[in-house]
Structure formats: structure tokens, C-alpha cells
Coordinates of C-alpha atoms in Angstrom, one line a residue:
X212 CA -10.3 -19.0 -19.4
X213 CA -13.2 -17.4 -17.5
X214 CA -13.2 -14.8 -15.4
X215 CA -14.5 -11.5 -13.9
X216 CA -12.6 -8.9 -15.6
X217 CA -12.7 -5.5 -14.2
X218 CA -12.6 -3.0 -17.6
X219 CA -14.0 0.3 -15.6
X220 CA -14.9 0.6 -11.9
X221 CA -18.7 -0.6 -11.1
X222 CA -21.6 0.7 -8.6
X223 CA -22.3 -3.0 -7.0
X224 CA -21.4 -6.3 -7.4
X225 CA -24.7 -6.6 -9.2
X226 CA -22.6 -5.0 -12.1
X227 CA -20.1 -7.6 -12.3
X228 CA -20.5 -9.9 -15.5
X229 CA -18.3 -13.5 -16.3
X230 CA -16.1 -13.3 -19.4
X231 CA -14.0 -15.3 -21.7
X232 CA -10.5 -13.6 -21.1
X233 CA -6.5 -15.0 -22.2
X234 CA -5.5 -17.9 -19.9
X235 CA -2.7 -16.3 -17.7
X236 CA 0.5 -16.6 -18.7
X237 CA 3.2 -17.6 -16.0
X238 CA 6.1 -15.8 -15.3
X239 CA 9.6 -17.6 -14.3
X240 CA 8.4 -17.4 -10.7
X241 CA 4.7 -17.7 -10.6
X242 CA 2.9 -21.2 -10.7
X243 CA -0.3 -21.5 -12.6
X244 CA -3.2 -22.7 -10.7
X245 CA -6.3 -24.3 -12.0
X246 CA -8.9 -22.6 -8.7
X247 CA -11.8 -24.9 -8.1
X248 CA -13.1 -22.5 -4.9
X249 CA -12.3 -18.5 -4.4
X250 CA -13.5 -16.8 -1.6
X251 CA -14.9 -13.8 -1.4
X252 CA -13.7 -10.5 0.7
X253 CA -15.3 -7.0 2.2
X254 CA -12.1 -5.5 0.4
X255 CA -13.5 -7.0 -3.3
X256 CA -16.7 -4.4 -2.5
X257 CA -14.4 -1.5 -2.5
X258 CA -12.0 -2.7 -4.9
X259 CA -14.5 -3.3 -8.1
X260 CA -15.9 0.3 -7.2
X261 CA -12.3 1.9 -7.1
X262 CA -12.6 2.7 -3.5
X263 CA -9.6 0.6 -1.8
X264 CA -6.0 1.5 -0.9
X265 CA -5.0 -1.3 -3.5
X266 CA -5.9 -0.5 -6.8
X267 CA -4.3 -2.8 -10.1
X268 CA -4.5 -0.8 -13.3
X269 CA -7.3 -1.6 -15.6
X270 CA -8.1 -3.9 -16.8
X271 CA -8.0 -6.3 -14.1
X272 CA -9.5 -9.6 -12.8
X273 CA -11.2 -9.4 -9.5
X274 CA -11.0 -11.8 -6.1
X275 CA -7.5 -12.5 -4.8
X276 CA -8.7 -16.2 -2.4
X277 CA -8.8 -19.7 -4.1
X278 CA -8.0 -22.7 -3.6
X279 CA -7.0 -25.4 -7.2
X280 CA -4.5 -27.9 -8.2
X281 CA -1.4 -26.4 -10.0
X282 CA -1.1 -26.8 -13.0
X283 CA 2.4 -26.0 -13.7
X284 CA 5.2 -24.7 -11.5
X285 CA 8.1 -21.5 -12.3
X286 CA 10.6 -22.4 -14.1
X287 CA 12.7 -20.9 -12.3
X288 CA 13.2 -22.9 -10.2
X289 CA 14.8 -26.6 -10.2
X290 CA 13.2 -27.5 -6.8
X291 CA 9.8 -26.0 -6.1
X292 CA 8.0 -26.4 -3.1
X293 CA 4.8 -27.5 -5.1
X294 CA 4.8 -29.9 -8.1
X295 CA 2.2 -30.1 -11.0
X296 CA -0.8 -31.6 -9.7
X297 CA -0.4 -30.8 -6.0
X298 CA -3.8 -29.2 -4.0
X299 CA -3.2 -25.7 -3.2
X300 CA -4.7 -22.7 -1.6
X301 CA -3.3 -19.2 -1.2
X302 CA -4.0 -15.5 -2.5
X303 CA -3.2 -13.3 -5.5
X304 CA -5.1 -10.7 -7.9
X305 CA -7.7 -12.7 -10.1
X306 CA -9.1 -15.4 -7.7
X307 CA -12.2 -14.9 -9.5
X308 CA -11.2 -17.0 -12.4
X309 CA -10.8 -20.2 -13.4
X310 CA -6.9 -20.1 -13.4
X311 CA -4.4 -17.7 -11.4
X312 CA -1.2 -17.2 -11.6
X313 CA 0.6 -16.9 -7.7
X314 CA 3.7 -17.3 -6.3
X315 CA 5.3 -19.6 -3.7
X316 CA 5.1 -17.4 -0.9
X317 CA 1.3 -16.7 -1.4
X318 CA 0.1 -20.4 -1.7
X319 CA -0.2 -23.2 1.0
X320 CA -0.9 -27.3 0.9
X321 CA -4.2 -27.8 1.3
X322 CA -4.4 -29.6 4.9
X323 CA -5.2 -33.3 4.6
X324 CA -8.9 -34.0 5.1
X325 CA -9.6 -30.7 4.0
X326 CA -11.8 -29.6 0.7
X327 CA -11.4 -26.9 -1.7
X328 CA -14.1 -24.7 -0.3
X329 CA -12.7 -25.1 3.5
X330 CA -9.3 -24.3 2.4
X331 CA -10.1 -21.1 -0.4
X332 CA -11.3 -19.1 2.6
X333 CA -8.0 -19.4 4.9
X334 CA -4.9 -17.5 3.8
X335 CA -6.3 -14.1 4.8
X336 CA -8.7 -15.1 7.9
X337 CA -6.9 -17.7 10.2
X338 CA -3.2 -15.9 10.1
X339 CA -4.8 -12.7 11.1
X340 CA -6.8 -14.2 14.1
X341 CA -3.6 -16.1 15.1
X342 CA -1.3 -13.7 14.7
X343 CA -3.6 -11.3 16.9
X344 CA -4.5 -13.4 19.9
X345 CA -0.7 -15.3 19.6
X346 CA 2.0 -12.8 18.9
X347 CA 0.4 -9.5 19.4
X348 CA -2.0 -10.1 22.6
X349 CA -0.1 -12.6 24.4
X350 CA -3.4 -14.8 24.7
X351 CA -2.6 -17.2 27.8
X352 CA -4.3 -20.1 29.7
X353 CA -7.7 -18.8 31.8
X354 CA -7.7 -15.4 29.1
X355 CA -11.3 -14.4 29.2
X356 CA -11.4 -12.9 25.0
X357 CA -14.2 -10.6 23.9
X358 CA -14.6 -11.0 20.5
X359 CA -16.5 -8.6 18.3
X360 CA -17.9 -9.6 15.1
X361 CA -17.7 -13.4 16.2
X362 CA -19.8 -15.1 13.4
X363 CA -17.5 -13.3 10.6
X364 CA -14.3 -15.5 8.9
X365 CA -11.7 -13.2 11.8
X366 CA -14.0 -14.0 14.2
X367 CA -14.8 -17.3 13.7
X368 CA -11.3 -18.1 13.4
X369 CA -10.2 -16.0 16.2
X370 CA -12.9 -18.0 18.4
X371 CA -11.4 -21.1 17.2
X372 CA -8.0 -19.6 18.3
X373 CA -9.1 -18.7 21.8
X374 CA -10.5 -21.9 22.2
X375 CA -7.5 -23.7 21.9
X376 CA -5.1 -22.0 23.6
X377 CA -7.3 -22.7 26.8
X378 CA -9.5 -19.3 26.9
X379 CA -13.0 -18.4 28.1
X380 CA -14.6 -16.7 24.9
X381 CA -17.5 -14.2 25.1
X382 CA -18.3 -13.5 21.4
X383 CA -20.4 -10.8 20.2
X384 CA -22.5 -10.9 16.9
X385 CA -25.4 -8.9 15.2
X386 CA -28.3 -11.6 14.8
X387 CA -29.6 -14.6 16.5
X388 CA -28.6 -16.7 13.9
X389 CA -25.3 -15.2 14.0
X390 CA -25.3 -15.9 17.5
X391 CA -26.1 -19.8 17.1
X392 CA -23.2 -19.9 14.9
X393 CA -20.8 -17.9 17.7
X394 CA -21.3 -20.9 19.6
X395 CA -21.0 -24.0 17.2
X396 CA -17.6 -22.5 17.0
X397 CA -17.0 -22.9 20.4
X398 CA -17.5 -19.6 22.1
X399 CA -18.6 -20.0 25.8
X400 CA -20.9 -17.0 25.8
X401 CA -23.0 -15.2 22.9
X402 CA -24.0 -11.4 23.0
X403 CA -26.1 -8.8 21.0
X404 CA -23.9 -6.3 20.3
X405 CA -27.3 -4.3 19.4
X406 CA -28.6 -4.5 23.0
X407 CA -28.2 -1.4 24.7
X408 CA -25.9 -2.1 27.7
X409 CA -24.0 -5.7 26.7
X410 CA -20.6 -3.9 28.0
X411 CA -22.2 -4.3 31.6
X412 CA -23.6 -7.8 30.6
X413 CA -19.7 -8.9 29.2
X414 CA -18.4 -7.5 32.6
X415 CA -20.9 -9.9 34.6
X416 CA -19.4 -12.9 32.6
X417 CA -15.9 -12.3 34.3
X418 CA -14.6 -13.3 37.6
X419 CA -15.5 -10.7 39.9
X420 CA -17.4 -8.4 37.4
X421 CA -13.2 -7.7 36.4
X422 CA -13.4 -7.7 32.8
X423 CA -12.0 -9.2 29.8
X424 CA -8.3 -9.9 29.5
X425 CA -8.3 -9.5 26.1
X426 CA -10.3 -7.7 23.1
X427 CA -10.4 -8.7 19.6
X428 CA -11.8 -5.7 17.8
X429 CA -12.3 -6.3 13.7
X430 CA -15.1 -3.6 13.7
X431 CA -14.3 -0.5 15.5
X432 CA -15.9 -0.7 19.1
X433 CA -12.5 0.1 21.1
X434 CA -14.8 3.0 23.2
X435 CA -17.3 0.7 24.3
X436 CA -15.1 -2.1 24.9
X437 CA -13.0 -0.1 27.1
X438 CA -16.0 -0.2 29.6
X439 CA -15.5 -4.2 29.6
X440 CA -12.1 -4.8 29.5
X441 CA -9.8 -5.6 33.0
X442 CA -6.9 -3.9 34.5
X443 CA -4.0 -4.6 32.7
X444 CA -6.3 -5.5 29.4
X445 CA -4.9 -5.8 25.7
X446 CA -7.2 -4.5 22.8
X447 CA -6.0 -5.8 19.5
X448 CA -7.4 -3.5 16.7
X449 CA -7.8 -5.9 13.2
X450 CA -9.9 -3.3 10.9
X451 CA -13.0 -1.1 10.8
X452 CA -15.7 -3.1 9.4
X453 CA -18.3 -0.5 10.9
X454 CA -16.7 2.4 8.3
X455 CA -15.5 4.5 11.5
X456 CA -12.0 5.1 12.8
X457 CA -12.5 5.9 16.2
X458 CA -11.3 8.9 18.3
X459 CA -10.2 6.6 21.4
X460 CA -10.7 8.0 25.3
X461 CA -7.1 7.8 26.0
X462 CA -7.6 8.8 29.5
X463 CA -9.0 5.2 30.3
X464 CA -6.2 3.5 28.3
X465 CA -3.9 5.4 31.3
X466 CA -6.2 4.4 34.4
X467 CA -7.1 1.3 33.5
X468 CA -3.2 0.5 32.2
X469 CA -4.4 -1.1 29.1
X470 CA -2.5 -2.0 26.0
X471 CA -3.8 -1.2 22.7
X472 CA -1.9 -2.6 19.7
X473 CA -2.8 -3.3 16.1
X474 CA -2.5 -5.9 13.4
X475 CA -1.9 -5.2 9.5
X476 CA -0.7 -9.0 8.6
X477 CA -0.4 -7.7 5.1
X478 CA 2.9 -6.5 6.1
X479 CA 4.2 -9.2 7.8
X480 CA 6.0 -10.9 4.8
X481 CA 7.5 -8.2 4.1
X482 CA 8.3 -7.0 7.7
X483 CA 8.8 -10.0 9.3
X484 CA 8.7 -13.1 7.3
X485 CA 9.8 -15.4 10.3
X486 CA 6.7 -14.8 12.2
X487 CA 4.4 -15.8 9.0
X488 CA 6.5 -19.3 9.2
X489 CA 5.5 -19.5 12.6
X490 CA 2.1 -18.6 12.5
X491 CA 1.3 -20.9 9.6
X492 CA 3.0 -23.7 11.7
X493 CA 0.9 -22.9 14.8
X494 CA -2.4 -23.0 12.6
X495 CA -1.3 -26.3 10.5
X496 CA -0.7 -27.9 14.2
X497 CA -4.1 -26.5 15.4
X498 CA -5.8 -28.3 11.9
X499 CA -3.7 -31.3 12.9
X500 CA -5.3 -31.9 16.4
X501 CA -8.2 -31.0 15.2
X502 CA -8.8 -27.6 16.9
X503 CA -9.6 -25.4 13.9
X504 CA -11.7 -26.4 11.2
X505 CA -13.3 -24.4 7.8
X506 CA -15.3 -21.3 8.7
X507 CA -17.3 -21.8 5.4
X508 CA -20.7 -20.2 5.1
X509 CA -23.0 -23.4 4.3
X510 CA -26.3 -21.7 4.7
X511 CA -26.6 -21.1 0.6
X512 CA -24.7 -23.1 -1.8
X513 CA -22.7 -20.9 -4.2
X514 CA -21.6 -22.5 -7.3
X515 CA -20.1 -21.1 -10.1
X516 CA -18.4 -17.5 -11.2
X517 CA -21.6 -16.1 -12.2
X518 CA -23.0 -16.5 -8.4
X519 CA -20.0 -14.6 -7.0
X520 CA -21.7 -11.1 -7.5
X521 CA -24.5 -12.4 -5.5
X522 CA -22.1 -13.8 -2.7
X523 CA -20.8 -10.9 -2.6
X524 CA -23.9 -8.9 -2.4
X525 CA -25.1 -11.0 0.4
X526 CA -21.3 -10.4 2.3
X527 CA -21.8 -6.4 1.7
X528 CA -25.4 -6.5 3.3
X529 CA -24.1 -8.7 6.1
X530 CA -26.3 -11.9 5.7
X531 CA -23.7 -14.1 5.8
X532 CA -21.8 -15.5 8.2
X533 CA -17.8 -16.9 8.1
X534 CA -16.5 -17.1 4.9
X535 CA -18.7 -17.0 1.7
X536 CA -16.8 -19.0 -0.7
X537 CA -17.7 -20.4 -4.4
X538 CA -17.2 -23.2 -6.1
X539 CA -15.0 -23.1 -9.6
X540 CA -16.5 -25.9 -11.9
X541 CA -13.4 -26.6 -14.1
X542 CA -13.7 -27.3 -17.8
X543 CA -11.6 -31.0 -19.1
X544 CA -9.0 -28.9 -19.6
X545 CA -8.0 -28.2 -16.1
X546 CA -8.2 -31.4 -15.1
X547 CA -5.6 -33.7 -13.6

């Protein structure tokens, strides 16, 4: 098969090259999928330079988002979820490949009415945002949601998210064209988070000048948003895109009786593999009524394994918006 192998750590993604490689070979409880989209991730940047938590021992295959058709199913088991030739998306190491091996618990039916490149972007993006607004926020009816980093594949979900659950969304992003997007989503309101002040201009948007019930922060901007958020607020901590971990004024936590709480879905199957059920049944019900759709990035046209180091280029210098996902042309043999 092809695929970007990882045989020492690299600079860039400019340093990534496509190779002919072994096609994976299942184990007794792994299916074998043939990808035909796999998405790109902020985590990939560190990963191929030997900078994240995670590391696989080289040699390794890089990406761990796709979406294919399997190809063959474990054997063992006599009743698998999935059967040879049904559409799949999900994650494991070596999305960026023409074929992955995954196992049930990391792979989902593509929805119905839903393409490859819409579905290769969501096992990592739309559980997060759910699970943050849903089971750790307690997002309710009349919620007004700051959410930071709006145009990215968290954000856009998470707007998506808010949206449906019958919130007021004030979405922050870094461009105009990022903020175009914000709103094609759905948000109600679109801010700069580079304009000096926008805490002041988020509080204005809020009955009463109270603030926001609610705080979705991928980024790092707890500080700042503690300036914004109500009485009785919720800040829900995803990541630090921005590179700093933040030294939080706890003092206004305490006045202002706010709840801060974080979300590492990562750990959820492990931790508590109930919730995931639930999520995933919430989301597949939002998909349903047509609430939440792809958060694809369509403004470029990736197409191929050779373009990922580009997409990925493009995610690490922030020109993107949603997810950046590439297509996986697939040679005869892969086909059903």
C-alpha cells in the first residue's frame, strides 16, 4: 500500500514524503479498512517532529482520521458490528495510508447522506464539542455560549452543538473570513478575538451586560474570558491551541462562583465507556434532524497522500478553517 511512513522524526510537514510500505496485516480483532478520506490534526504537527505525549516506536505511519469501506472484518469474532464492504469512519495510527487497520470501538457507520470527506473529520471533533457543552457544561435552553476558536473543527462543531440545544452563540475567531464562516455555522454573533477589548463587546451581547453562561475554551483564554462570563458561569477547558497553559486568577473563579471543568475525551473509553455510547447517540440524532452537518474545509481541494504535507502545513499556519481533510484515490484493488 501507500503511505506516509515516519522512519526518523522530521522538522515540518514539508519533510514528509509518500511511500510504498507492506499492506497492514490484521490482527484477530482489528478490521482492515480501505480509507478513501483522512483528516488531518494539530497533534500530527507535533507527532512527525517527536514532540507529542503519544509517541509509536519507529518506524510508524502517520494520521490517525479516515474514513473507507472495510475490507475485511476480525476473525474473531462470529458477529461483528461491521461486515466487508460496509462505509466506515473512525481513528487509529496510520490514517495517512491507503489501508488501516482499527478496531470496533474506534470506527463508526458513516451517516446516511454523508460522504467520505464529511465523515473522516468527525471521530475526534464532534464527541469533544458534545461531550463539552452536553455532559460537562450542562448547556441548557436560553445558554448564551462564548466560543473561542469558532471557525476551527471543535469550534465549528461545538457551534453546531449550541445551536441545537436552543443557545445564543457568540463565536470568536482570528480573521474575517474566519468570521464569515462562524456564522454559516450558525453562530448568532461573530468577534475578533484580536480587537483589543471584545471581552467588553461579548458582555454587551448578553441580557443586561450579565455575561456568558457558558465558555467553550479550545485555545487557552480562560483570563480574559473570565471578564465576560456571568455569575454562576461554567468554563469548559478543551486544549491549548495558543501553546500556553495558563496561570488562572482564581480569586474571580470565587467571586464570581464560576465553575471551571475540563474535557480529555481521550479517556473516556476507557474511563467511562457509557457516556461515549451516549454521546455518539446524541450526535447520530443531531445528523438525523439535520442539525449538525461536515465541518469540512472546502476553500482548497486536497486530493491525494502527497498533498497532506501541504494540508497540514496550511492547518500549522492557521489558514484553514474546520477540518482539512484529503481525499484517498484507491487503486482497483481496494475496490468493492
Amino acid at each position: 500500500m501507500r503511505a506516509i511512513q515516519v522512519k526518523e522524526y522530521v522538522k515540518g510537514p514539508g519533510d514528509l514524503t509518500v511511500t510504498t510500505v507492506p499492506d497492514p496485516t490484521p490482527s484477530p480483532d482489528t478490521y482492515l479498512i480501505a480509507i478513501h478520506a483522512t483528516a488531518t490534526n494539530f497533534f500530527d504537527l507535533l507527532q512527525i517532529r517527536g514532540k507529542y505525549q503519544h509517541q509509536p516506536p519507529l518506524p510508524w505511519i502517520s494520521g490517525a482520521e479516515f474514513a473507507g469501506i472495510v475490507l475485511a472484518t476480525p476473525s474473531s469474532k462470529t458477529l461483528p458490528k461491521f461486515k466487508k464492504g460496509d462505509r466506515v469512519f473512525g481513528s487509529s495510527q496510520g490514517g495517512y495510508a491507503t489501508q488501516v487497520c482499527a478496531r470496533e470501538e474506534s470506527l463508526m457507520p458513516v451517516p446516511p447522506g454523508w460522504g467520505f470527506l464529511e465523515a473522516a473529520g468527525l471521530m475526534v471533533t464532534a464527541p469533544t464539542s458534545y461531550a463539552a457543552l452536553v455532559n460537562r457544561a450542562d448547556i441548557r435552553r436560553g445558554d448564551y455560549v462564548l466560543i473561542h476558536a469558532a471557525a476551527g473543527g471543535v469550534g465549528l462543531a461545538a457551534v453546531q452543538v449550541a445551536k441545537a440545544f436552543g443557545a445564543t452563540v457568540i463565536a470568536t475567531a482570528g480573521s474575517s473570513r474566519k468570521l464569515v464562516v462562524v456564522r454559516e455555522f450558525g453562530a448568532d454573533h461573530a468577534i475578533d478575538y484580536n480587537k483589543e477589548g471584545w471581552a467588553e463587546e461579548v458582555k454587551k451581547l448578553t441580557p443586561q451586560g450579565r455575561g456568558v453562561d457558558i465558555v467553550f475554551d479550545p485555545v487557552g483564554m480562560v483570563n480574559t474570558s473570565l471578564k465576560c462570563t456571568a455569575w454562576g458561569g461554567r468554563i469548559v477547558i478543551i486544549g491549548f491551541t495558543s501553546g500556553n497553559i495558563e496561570k488562572v486568577a482564581m480569586n474571580r473563579v470565587l467571586l464570581k462562583n464560576i465553575s471551571l471543568v475540563g474535557l480529555h475525551w481521550g479517556t473516556y473509553p476507557k474511563e467511562q465507556p457509557k457516556t461515549v455510547e451516549q454521546v455518539w447517540e446524541g450526535l447520530f440524532r443531531l445528523m438525523k434532524e439535520g442539525k449538525f452537518k461536515g465541518t469540512v474545509y472546502t476553500d482548497r481541494e486536497f486530493r491525494g497522500l502527497e498533498q497532506v504535507g501541504e494540508a497540514l502545513s496550511m492547518l500549522g499556519r492557521r489558514e484553514t478553517w474546520g477540518k482539512v481533510v484529503v481525499s484517498v484515490p484507491q487503486g482497483p484493488e481496494n475496490k468493492l
